PDB file of C-alpha atoms in Angstrom:
ATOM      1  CA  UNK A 104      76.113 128.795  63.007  1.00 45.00           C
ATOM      2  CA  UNK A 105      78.585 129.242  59.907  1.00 46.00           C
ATOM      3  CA  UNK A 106      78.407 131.382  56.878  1.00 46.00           C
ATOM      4  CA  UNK A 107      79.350 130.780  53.829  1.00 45.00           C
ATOM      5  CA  UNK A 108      81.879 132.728  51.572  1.00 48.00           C
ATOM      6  CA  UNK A 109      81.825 133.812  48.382  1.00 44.00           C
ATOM      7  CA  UNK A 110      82.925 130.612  46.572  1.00 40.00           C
ATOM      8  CA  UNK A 111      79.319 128.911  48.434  1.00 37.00           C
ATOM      9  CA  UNK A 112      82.014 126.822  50.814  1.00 57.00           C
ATOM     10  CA  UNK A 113      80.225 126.778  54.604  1.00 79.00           C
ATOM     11  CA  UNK A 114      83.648 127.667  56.825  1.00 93.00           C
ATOM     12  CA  UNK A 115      83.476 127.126  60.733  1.00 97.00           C
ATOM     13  CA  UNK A 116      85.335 129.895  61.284  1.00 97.00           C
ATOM     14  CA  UNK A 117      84.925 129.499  65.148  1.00 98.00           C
ATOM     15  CA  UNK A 118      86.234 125.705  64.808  1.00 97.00           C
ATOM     16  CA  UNK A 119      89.652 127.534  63.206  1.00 97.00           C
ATOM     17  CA  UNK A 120      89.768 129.971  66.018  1.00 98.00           C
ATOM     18  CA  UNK A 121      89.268 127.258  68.622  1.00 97.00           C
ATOM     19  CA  UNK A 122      91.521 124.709  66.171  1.00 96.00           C
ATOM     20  CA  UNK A 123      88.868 122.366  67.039  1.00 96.00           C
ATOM     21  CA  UNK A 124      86.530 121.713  64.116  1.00 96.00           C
ATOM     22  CA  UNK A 125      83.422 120.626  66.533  1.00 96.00           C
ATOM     23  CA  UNK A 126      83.178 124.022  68.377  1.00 97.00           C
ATOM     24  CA  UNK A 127      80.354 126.148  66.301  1.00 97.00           C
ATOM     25  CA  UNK A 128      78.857 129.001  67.185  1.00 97.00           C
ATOM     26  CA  UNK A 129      75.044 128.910  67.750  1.00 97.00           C
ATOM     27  CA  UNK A 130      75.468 133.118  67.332  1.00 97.00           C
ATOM     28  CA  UNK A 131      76.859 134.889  64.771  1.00 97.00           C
ATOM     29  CA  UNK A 132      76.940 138.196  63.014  1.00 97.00           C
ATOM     30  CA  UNK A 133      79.213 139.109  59.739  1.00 96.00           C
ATOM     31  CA  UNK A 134      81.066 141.342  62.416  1.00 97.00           C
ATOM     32  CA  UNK A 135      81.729 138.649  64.541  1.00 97.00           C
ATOM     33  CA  UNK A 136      83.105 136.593  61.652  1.00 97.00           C
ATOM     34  CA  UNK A 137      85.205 139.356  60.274  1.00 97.00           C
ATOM     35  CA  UNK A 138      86.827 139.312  63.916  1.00 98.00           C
ATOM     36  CA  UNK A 139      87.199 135.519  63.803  1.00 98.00           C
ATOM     37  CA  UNK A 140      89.363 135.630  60.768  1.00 98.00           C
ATOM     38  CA  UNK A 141      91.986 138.139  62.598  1.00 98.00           C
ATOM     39  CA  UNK A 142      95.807 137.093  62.046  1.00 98.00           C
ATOM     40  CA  UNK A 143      98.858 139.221  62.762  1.00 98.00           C
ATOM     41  CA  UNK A 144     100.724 140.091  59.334  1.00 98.00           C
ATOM     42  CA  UNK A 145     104.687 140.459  59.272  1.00 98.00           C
ATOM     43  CA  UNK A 146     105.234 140.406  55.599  1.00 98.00           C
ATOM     44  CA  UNK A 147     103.520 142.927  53.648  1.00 98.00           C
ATOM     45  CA  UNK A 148     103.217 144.592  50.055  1.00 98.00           C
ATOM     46  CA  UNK A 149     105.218 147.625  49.418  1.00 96.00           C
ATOM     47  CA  UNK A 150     101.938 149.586  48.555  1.00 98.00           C
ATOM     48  CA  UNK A 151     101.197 152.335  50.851  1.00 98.00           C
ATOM     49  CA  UNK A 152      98.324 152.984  53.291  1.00 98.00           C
ATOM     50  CA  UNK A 153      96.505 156.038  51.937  1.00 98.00           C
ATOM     51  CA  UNK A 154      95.889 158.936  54.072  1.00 98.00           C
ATOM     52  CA  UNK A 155      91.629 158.268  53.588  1.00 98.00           C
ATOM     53  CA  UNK A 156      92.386 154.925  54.967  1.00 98.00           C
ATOM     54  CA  UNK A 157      94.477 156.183  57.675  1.00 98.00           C
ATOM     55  CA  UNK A 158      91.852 159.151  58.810  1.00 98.00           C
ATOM     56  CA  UNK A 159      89.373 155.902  58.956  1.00 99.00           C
ATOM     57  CA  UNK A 160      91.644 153.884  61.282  1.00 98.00           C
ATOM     58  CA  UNK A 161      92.136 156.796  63.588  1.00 98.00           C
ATOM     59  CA  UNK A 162      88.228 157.446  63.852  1.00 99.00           C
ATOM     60  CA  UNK A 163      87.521 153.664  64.025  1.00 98.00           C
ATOM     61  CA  UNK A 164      90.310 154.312  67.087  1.00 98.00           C
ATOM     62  CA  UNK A 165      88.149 157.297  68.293  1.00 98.00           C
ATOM     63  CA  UNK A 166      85.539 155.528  68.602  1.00 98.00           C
ATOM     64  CA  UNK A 167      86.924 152.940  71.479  1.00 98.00           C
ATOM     65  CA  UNK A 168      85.556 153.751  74.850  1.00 98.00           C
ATOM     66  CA  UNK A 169      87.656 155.306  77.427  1.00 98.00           C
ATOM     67  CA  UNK A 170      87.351 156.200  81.267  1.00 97.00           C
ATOM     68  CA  UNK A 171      85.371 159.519  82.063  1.00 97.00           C
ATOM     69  CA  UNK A 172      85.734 160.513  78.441  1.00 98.00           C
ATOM     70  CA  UNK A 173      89.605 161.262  79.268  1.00 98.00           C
ATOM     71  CA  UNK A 174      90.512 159.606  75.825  1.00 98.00           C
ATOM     72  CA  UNK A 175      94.346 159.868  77.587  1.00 98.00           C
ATOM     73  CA  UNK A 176      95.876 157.956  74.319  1.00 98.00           C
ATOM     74  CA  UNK A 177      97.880 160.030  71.354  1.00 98.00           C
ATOM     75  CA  UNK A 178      98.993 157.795  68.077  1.00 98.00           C
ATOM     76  CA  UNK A 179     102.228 158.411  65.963  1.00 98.00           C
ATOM     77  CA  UNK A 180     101.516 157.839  62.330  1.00 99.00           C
ATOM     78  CA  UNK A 181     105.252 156.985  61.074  1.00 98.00           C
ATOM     79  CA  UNK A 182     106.129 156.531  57.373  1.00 98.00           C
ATOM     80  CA  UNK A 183     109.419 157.872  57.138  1.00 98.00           C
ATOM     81  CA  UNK A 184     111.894 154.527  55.838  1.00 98.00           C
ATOM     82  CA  UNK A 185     115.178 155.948  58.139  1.00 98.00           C
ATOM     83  CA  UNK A 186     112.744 156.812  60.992  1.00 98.00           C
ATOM     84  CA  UNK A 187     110.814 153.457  60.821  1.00 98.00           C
ATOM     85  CA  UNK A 188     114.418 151.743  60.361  1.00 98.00           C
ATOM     86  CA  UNK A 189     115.805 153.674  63.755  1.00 98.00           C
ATOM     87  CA  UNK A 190     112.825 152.621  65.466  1.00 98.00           C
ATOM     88  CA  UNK A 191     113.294 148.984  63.844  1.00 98.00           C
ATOM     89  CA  UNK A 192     116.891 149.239  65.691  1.00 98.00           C
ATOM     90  CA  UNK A 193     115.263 150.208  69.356  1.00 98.00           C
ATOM     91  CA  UNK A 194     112.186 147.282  68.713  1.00 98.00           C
ATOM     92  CA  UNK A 195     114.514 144.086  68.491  1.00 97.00           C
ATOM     93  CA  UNK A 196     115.402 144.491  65.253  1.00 98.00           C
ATOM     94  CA  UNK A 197     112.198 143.625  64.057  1.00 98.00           C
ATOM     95  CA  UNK A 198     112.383 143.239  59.699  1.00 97.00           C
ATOM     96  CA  UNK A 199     108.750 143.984  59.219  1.00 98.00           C
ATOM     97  CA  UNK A 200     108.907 147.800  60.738  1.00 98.00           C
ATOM     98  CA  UNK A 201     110.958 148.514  57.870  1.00 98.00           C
ATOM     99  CA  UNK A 202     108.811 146.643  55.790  1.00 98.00           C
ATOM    100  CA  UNK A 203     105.209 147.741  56.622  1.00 98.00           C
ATOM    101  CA  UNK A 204     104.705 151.132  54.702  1.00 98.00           C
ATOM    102  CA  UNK A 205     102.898 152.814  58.262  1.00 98.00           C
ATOM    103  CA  UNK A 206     104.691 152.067  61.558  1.00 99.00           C
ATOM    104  CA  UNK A 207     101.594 153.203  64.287  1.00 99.00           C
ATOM    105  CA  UNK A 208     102.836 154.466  68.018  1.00 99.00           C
ATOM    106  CA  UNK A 209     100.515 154.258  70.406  1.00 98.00           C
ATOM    107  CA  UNK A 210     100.847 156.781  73.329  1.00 98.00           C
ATOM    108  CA  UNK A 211      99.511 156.614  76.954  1.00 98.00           C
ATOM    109  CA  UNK A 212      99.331 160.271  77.182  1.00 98.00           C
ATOM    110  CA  UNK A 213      98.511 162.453  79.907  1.00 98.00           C
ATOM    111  CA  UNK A 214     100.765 165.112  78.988  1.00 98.00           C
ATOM    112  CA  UNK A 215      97.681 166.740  77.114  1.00 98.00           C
ATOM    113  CA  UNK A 216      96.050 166.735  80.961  1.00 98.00           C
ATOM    114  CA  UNK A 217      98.908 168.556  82.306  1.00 98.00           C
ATOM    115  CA  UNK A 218      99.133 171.156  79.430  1.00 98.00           C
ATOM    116  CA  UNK A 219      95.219 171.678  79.917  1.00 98.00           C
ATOM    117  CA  UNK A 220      96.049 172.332  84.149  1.00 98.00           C
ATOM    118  CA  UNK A 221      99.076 174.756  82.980  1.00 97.00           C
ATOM    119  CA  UNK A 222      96.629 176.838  81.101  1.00 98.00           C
ATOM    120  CA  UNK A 223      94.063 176.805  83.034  1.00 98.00           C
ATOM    121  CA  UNK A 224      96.075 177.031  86.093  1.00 98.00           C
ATOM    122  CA  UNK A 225      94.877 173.951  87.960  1.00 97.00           C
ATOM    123  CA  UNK A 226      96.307 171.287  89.993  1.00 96.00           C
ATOM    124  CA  UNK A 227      96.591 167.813  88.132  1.00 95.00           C
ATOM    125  CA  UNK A 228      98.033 165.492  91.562  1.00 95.00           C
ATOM    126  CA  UNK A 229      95.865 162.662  90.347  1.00 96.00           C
ATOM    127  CA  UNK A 230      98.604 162.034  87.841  1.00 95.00           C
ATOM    128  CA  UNK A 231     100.975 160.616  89.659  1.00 95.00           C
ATOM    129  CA  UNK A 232      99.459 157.424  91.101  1.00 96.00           C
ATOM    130  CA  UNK A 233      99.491 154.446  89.345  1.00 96.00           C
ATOM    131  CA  UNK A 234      95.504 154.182  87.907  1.00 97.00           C
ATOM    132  CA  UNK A 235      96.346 157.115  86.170  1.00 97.00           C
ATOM    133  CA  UNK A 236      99.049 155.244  83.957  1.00 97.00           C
ATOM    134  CA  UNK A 237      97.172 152.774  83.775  1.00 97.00           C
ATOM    135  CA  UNK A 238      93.965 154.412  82.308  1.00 97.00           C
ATOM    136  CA  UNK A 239      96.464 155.555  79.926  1.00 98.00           C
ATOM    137  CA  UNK A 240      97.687 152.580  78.877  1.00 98.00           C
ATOM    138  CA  UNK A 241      94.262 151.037  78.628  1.00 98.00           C
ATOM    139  CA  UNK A 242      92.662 153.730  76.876  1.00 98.00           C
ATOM    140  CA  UNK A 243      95.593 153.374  74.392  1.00 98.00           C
ATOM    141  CA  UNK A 244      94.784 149.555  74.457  1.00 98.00           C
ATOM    142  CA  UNK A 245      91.206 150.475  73.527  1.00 98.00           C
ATOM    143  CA  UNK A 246      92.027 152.365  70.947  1.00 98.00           C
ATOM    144  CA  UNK A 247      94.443 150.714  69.015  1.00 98.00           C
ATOM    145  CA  UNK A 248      92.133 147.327  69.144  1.00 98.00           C
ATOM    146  CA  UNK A 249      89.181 149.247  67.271  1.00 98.00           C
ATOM    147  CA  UNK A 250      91.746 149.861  64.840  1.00 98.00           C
ATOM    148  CA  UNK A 251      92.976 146.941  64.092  1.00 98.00           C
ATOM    149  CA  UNK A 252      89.686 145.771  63.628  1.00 98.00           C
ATOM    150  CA  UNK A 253      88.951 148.644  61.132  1.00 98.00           C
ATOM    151  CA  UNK A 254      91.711 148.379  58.800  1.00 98.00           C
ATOM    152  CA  UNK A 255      91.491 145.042  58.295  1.00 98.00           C
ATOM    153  CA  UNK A 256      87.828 145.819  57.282  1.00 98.00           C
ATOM    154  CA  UNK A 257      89.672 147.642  54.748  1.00 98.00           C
ATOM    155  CA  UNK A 258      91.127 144.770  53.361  1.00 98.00           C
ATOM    156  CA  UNK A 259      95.099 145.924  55.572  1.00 98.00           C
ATOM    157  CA  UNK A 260      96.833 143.643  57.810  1.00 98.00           C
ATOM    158  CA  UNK A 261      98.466 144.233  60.941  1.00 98.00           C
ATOM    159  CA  UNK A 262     100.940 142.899  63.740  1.00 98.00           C
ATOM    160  CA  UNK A 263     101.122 144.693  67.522  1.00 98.00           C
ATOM    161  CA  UNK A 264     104.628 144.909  68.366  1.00 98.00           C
ATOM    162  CA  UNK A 265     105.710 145.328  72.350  1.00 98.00           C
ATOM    163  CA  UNK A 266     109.325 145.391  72.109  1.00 98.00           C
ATOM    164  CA  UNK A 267     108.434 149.104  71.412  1.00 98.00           C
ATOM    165  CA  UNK A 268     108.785 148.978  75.196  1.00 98.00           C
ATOM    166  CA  UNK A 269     112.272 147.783  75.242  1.00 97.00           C
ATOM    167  CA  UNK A 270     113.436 151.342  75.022  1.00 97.00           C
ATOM    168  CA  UNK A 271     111.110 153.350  75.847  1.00 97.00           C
ATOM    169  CA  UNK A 272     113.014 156.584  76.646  1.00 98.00           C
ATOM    170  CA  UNK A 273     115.004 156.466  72.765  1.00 98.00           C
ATOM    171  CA  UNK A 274     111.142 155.926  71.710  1.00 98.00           C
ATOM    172  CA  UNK A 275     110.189 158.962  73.125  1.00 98.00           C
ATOM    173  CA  UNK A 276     113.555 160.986  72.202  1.00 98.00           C
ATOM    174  CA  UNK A 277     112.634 159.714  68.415  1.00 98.00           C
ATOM    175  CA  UNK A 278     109.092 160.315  68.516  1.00 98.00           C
ATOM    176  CA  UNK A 279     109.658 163.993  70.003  1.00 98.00           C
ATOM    177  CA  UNK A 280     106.680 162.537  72.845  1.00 98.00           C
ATOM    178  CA  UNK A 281     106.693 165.102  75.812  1.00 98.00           C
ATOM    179  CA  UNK A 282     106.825 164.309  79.090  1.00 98.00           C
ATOM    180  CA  UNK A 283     104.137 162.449  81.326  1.00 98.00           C
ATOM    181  CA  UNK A 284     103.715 160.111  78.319  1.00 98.00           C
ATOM    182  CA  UNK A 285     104.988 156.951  77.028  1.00 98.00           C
ATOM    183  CA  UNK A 286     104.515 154.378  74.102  1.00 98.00           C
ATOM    184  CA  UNK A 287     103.340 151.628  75.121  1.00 98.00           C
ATOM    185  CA  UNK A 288     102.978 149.928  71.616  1.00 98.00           C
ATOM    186  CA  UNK A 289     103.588 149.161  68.355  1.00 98.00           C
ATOM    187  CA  UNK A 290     101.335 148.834  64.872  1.00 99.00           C
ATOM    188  CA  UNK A 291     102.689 147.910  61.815  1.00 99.00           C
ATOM    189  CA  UNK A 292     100.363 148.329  59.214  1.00 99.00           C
ATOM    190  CA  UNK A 293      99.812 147.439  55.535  1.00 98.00           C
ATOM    191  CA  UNK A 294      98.940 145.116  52.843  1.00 98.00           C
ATOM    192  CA  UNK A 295      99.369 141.479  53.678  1.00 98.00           C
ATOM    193  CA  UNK A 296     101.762 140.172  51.574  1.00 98.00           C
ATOM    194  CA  UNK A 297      99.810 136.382  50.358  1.00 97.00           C
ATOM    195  CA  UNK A 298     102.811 134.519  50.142  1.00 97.00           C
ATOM    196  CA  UNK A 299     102.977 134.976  54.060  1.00 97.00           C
ATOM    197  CA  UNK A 300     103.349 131.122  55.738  1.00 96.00           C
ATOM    198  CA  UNK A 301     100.698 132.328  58.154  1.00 95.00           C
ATOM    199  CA  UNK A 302      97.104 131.418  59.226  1.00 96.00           C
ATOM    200  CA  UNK A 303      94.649 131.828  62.423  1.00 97.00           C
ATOM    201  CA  UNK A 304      96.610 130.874  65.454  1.00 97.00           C
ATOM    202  CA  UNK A 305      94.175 128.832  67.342  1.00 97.00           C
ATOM    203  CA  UNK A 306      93.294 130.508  70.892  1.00 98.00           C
ATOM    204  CA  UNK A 307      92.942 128.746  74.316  1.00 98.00           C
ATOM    205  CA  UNK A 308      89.576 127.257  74.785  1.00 98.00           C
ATOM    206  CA  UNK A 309      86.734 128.760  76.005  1.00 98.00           C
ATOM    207  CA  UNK A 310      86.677 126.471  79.207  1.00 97.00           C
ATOM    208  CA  UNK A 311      90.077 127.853  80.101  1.00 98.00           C
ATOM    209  CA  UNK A 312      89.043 132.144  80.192  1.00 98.00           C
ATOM    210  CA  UNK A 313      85.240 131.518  80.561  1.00 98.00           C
ATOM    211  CA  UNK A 314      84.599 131.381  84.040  1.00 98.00           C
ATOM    212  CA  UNK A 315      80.814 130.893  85.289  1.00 98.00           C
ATOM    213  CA  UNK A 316      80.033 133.058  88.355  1.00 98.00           C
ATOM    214  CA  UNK A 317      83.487 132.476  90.160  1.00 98.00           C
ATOM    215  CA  UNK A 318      86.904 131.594  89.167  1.00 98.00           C
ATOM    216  CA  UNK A 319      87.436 127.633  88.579  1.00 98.00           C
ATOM    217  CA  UNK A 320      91.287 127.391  88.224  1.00 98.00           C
ATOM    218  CA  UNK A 321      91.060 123.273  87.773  1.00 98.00           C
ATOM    219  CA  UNK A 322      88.072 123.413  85.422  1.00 97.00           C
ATOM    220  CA  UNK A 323      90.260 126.279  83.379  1.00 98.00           C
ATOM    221  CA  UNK A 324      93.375 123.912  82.824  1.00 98.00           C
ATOM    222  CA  UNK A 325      91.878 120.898  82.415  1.00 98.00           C
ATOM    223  CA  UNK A 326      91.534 121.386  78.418  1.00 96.00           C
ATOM    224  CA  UNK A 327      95.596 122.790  78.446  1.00 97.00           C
ATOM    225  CA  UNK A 328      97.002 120.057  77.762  1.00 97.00           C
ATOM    226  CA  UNK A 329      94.925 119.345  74.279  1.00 96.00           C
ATOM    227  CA  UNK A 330      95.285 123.241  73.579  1.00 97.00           C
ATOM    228  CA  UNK A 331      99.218 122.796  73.556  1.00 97.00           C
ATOM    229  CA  UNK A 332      99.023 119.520  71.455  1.00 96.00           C
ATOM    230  CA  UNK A 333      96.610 122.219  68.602  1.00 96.00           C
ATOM    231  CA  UNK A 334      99.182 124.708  68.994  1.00 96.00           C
ATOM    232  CA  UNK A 335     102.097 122.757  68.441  1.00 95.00           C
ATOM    233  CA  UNK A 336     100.178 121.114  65.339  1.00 94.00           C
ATOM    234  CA  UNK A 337      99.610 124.771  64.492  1.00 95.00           C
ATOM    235  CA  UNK A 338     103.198 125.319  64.476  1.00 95.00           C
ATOM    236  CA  UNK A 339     104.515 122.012  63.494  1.00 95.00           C
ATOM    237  CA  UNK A 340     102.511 123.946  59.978  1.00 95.00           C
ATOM    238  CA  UNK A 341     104.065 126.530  60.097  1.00 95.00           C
ATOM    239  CA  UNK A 342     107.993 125.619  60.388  1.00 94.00           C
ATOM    240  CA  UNK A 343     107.866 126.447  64.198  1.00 92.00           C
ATOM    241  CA  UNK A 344     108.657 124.845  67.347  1.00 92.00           C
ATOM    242  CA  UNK A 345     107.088 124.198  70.351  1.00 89.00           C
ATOM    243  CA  UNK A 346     103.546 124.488  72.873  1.00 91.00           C
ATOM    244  CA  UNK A 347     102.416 126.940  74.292  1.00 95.00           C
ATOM    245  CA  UNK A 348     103.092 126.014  78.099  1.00 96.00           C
ATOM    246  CA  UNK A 349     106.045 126.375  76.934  1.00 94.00           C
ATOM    247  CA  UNK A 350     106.312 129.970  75.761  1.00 94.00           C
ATOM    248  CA  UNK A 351     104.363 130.481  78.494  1.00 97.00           C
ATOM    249  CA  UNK A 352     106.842 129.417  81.121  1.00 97.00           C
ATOM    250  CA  UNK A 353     110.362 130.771  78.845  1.00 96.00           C
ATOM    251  CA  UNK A 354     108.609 134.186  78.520  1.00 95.00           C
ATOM    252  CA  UNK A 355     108.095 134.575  82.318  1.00 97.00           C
ATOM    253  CA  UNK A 356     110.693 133.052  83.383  1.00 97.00           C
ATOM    254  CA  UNK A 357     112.365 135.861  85.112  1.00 97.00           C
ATOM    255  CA  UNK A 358     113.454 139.282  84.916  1.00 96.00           C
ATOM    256  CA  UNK A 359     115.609 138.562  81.887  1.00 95.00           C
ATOM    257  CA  UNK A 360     113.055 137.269  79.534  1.00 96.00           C
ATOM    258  CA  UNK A 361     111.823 140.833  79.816  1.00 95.00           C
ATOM    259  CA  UNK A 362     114.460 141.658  76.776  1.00 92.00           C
ATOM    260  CA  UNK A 363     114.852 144.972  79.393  1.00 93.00           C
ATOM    261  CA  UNK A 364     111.282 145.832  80.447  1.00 96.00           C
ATOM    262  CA  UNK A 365     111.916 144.868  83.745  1.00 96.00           C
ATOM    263  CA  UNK A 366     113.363 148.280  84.479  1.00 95.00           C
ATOM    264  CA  UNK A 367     109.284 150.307  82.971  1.00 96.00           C
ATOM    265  CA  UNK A 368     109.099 151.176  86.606  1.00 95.00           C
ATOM    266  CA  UNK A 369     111.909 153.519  86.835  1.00 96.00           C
ATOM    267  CA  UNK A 370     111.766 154.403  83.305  1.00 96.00           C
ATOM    268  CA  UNK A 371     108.076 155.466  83.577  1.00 96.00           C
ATOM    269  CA  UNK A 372     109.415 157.603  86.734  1.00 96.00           C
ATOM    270  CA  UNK A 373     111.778 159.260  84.780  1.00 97.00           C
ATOM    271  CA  UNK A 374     109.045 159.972  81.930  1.00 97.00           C
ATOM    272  CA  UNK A 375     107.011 161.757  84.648  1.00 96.00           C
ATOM    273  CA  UNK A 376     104.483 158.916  85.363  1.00 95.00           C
ATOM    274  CA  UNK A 377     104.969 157.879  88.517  1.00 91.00           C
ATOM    275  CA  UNK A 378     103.088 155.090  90.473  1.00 86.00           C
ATOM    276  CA  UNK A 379     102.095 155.468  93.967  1.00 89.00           C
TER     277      UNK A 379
END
């Protein structure tokens, strides 16, 4: 099924997620379009997010799910230029923290646990083994999706940014975060700028995540090869190089084509979330 925008034009919107103009969805909902259309944004316009559209984001965010209602996530709304351009210098330098007028850290935070077992007087082991951190980090994950979807309802852009976790520890010195907690990402946030050379990135096929009662690693790649030859079209656009087997293989390459996050482990002991 496709719907048709406000000029009367019938866009496959699925086709330009898939980059593959015969894939249509037999489904649909405006919801499901509005998520089809989803881009990341690195240039925007210098006008600001409001603080109504900000409360929204956050109780879009709110409304993610999250394991045994511990909702162990905390965000960082950051609009100060010299903080957003110190935090610029710790996330590779990237131009469009600067740029974007609301720079949103997400926290994996189970500090607010341990303050609750201080007051309370109760033991709080279960933080230090590794599910712990990771319900963190996924109710963070959780959270900050919901918003993305949200403000770009509101007619806002957004990129994630994960170099946030190339220094974690001057993250959390900047960000005042206490211990037992850690950002884990980055949102930049604001109005796409149009004159962006940007469009949908086309995703890997459905055959290649969709798997039908068990795994099928050799039905899963088959369709690779004509996914890199759509990406590199996609790029080819764009002014960029390359597939994506091969981004694939260059970013896990080894240990350094972590840009530093090979050392999270001993970083996240040192934050007071340890992972037995």
């Amino acid at each position: 099924m496709t719907l048709t925008d406000s000029t009367s034009t019938t866009i496959n919107r699925a086709g330009i997620r898939y980059g593959d103009p015969d894939f249509v969805l037999g489904a649909t909902s405006p919801v499901i379009e509005h998520q089809l259309r989803h881009r990341s944004v690195r240039a925007f316009l210098p006008t600001p997010v409001t603080e109504e559209e900000l409360r929204a984001i956050v109780a879009a965010a709110s409304s993610a799910s999250t394991s045994s209602n511990l909702q162990a996530w905390s965000v960082i709304a950051v609009t100060d230029p010299e903080r957003k351009r110190r935090l610029s210098d710790l996330a590779a330098r990237q131009k469009f923290i600067i740029e974007a007028p609301l720079f949103l850290v997400w926290v994996a935070d189970l500090d607010r646990g341990h303050r609750l077992a201080e007051r309370d007087s109760k033991p709080l082991g279960a933080t230090a083994y590794l599910e712990s951190t990771l319900l963190g980090v996924i109710d963070a994950a959780l959270a900050a999706q919901n918003a993305v979807v949200a403000l770009e309802s509101l007619g806002l852009g957004s990129v994630f940014v994960g170099a946030v976790r190339d220094h974690p520890e001057e993250f959390a010195e900047e960000l005042g975060l206490p211990p037992h907690s850690v950002a884990v990402f980055g949102l930049a946030v604001g109005h796409p700028d149009p004159t962006e050379d940007a469009d949908v990135k086309p995703r890997l096929p459905q055959t290649a995540v969709l798997h039908r009662e068990t795994y099928d690693a050799g039905r899963a790649d088959a369709d690779l090869p004509a996914y890199d030859e759509r990406l590199a079209a996609y790029n080819r656009a764009h002014g960029l190089t390359g597939a994506w087997t091969e981004r694939v293989l260059a970013r896990l390459a080894g240990a350094a084509s972590l840009a530093g996050r090979d050392r999270l482990r001993d970083i996240l002991k040192r934050r007071d979330l340890p992972s037995r």
